[in-house]
mmCIF file of C-alpha atoms in Angstrom:
data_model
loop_
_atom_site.group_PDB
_atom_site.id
_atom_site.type_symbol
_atom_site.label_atom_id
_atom_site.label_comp_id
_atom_site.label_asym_id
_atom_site.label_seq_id
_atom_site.Cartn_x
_atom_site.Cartn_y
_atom_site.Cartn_z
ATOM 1 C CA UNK A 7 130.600 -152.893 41.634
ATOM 2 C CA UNK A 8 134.241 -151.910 41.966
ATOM 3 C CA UNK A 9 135.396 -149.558 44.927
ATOM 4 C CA UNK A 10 136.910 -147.490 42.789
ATOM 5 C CA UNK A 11 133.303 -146.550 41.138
ATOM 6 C CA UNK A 12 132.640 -145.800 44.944
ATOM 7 C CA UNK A 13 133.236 -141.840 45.156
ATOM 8 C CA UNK A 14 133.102 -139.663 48.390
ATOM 9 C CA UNK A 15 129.255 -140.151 49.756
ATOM 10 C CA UNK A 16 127.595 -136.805 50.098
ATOM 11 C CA UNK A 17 124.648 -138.153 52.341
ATOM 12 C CA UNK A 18 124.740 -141.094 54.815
ATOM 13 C CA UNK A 19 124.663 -144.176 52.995
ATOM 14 C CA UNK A 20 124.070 -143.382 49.455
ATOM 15 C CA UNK A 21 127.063 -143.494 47.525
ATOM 16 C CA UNK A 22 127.757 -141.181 44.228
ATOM 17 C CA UNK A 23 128.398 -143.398 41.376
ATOM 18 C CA UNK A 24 130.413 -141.955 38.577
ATOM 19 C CA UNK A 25 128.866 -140.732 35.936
ATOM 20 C CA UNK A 26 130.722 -142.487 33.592
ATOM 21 C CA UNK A 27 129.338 -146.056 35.623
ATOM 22 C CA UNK A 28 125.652 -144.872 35.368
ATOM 23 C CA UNK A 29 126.141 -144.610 31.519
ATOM 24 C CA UNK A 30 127.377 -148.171 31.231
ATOM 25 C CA UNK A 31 125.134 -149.304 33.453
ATOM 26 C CA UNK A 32 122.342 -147.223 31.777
ATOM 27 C CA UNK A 33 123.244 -148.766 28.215
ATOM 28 C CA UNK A 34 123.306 -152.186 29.158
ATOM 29 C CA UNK A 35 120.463 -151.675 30.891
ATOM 30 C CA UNK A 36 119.060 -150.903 27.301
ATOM 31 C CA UNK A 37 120.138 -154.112 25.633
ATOM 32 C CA UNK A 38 117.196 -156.533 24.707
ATOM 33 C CA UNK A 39 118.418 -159.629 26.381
ATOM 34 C CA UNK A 40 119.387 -158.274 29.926
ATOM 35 C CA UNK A 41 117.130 -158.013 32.505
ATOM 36 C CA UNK A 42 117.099 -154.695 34.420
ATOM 37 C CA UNK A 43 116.534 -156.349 38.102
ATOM 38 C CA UNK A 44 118.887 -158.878 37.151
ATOM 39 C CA UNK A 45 121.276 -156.351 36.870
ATOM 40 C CA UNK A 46 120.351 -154.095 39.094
ATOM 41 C CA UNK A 47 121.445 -157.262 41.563
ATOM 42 C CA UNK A 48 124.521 -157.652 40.189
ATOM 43 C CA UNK A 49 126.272 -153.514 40.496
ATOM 44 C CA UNK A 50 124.216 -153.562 44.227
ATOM 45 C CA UNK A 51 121.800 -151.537 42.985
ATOM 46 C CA UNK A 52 118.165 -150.840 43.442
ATOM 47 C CA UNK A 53 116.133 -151.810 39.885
ATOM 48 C CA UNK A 54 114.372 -148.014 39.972
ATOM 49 C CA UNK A 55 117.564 -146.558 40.171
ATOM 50 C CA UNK A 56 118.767 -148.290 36.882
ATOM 51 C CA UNK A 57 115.406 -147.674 35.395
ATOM 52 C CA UNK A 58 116.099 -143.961 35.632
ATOM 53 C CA UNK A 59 119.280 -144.142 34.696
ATOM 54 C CA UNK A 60 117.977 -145.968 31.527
ATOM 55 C CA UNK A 61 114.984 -143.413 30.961
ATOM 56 C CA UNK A 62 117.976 -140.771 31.391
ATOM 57 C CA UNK A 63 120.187 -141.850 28.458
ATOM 58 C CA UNK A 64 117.530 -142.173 26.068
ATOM 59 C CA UNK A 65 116.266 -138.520 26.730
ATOM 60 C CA UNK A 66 119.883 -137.976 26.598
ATOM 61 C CA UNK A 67 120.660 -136.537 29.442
ATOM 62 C CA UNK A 68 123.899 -138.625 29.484
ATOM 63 C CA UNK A 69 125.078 -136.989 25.787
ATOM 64 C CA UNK A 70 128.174 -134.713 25.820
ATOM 65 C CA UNK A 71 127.040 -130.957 25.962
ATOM 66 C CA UNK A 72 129.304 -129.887 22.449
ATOM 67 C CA UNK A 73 129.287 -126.720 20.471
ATOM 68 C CA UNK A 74 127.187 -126.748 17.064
ATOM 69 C CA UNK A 75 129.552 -126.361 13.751
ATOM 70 C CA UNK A 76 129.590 -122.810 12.235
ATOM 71 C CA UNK A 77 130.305 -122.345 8.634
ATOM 72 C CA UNK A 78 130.657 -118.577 7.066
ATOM 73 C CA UNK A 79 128.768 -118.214 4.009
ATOM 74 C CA UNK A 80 131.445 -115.264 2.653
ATOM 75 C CA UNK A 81 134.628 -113.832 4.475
ATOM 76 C CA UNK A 82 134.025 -110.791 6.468
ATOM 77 C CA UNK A 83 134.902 -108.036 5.002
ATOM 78 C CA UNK A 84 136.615 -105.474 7.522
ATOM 79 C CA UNK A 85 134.495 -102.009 7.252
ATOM 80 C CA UNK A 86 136.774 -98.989 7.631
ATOM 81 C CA UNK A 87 135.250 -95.876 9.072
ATOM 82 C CA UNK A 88 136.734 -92.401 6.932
ATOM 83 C CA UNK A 89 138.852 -90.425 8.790
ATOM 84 C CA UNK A 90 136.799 -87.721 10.574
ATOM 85 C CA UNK A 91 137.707 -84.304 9.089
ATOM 86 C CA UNK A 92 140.276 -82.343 11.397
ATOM 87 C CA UNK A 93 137.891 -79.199 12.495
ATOM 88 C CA UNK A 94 139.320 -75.735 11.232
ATOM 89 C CA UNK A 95 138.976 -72.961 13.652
ATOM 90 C CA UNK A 96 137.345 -70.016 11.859
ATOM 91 C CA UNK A 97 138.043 -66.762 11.413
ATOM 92 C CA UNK A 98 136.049 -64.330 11.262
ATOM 93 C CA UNK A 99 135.740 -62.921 8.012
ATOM 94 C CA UNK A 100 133.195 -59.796 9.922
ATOM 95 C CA UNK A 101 133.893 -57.570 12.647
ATOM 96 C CA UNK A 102 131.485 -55.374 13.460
ATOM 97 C CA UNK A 103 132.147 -52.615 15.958
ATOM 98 C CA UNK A 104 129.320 -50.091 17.174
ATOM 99 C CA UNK A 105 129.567 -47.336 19.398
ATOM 100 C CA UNK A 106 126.346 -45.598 21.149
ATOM 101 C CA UNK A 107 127.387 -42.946 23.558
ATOM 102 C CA UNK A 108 130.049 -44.700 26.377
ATOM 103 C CA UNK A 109 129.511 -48.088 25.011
ATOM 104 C CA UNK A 110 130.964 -50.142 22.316
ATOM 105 C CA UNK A 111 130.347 -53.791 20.977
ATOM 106 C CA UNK A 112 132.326 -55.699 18.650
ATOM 107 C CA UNK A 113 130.390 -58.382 17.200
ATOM 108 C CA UNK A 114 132.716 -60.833 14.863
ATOM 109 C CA UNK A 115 131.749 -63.453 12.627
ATOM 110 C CA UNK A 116 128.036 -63.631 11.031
ATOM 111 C CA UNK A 117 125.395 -63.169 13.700
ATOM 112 C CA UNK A 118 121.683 -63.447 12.456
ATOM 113 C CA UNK A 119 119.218 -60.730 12.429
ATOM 114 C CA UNK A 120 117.638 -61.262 15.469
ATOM 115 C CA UNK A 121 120.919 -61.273 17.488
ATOM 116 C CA UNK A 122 121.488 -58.009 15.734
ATOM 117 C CA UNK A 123 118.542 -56.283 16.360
ATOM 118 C CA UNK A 124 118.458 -57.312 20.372
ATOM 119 C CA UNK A 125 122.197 -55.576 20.642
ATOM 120 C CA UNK A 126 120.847 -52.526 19.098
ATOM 121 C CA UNK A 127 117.503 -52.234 21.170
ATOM 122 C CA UNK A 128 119.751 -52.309 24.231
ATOM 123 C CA UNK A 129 122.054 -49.803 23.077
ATOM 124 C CA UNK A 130 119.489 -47.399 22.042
ATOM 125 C CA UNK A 131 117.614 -47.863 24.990
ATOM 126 C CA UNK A 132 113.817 -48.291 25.351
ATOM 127 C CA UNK A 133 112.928 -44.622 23.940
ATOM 128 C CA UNK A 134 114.476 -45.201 20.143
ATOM 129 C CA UNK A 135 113.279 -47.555 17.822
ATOM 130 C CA UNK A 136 115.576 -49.916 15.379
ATOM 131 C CA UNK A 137 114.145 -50.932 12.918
#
């Protein structure tokens, strides 16, 4: 084992090996003819560490994490939204104005019955029906 496969030891003793070093060591490790003890001896290294490194790359733990390959079945079309209308203000087309006594109300535009009917019930007063 080279010292430049030595890194920076995070705990007392126990060196980090390279990543790149467990992998070689990991596939030769996986060749039929080469004892795993043998070279467990010769890198310095205890034999269960090398095992694991071995069991490691064949779950492939050691494989480079890559993206998967995307193919489009059709261009994307852009989708344009239509233009929202531009909102008119309304005019009135009604005005209507009545007068009970002091009061007057102008009602514009197109109110429904019932709006119509409430206005006149409190004009009149509780003593006149509108009907």
């Amino acid at each position: 084992m080279t010292p430049e496969a030595l890194q920076k030891k995070s705990r007392k003793g126990i060196p980090n090996l390279s990543l790149d070093l467990r992998c070689r060591i990991a596939e030769l490790a996986c060749q039929p003819d080469i004892s795993v003890s043998r070279l467990a001896l010769e890198h310095v290294l205890n034999a269960n560490l090398v095992f694991r490194w071995r069991w490691a790359l064949r779950a492939g733990e050691y494989d480079p994490i890559g993206l998967l390959p995307v193919t489009l079945a059709a261009p994307a079309q852009e989708v344009r939204q239509p233009a929202p209308a531009p909102v008119a203000h309304v005019i009135p087309a009604v005005a209507i104005e009545i007068g009970v006594g002091n009061a007057r109300v102008r009602i514009e535009g197109s109110p429904d019955e019932a709006t119509l009917l409430l206005v006149l019930r409190m004009l009149c007063g509780p003593s006149e029906s509108v009907a």
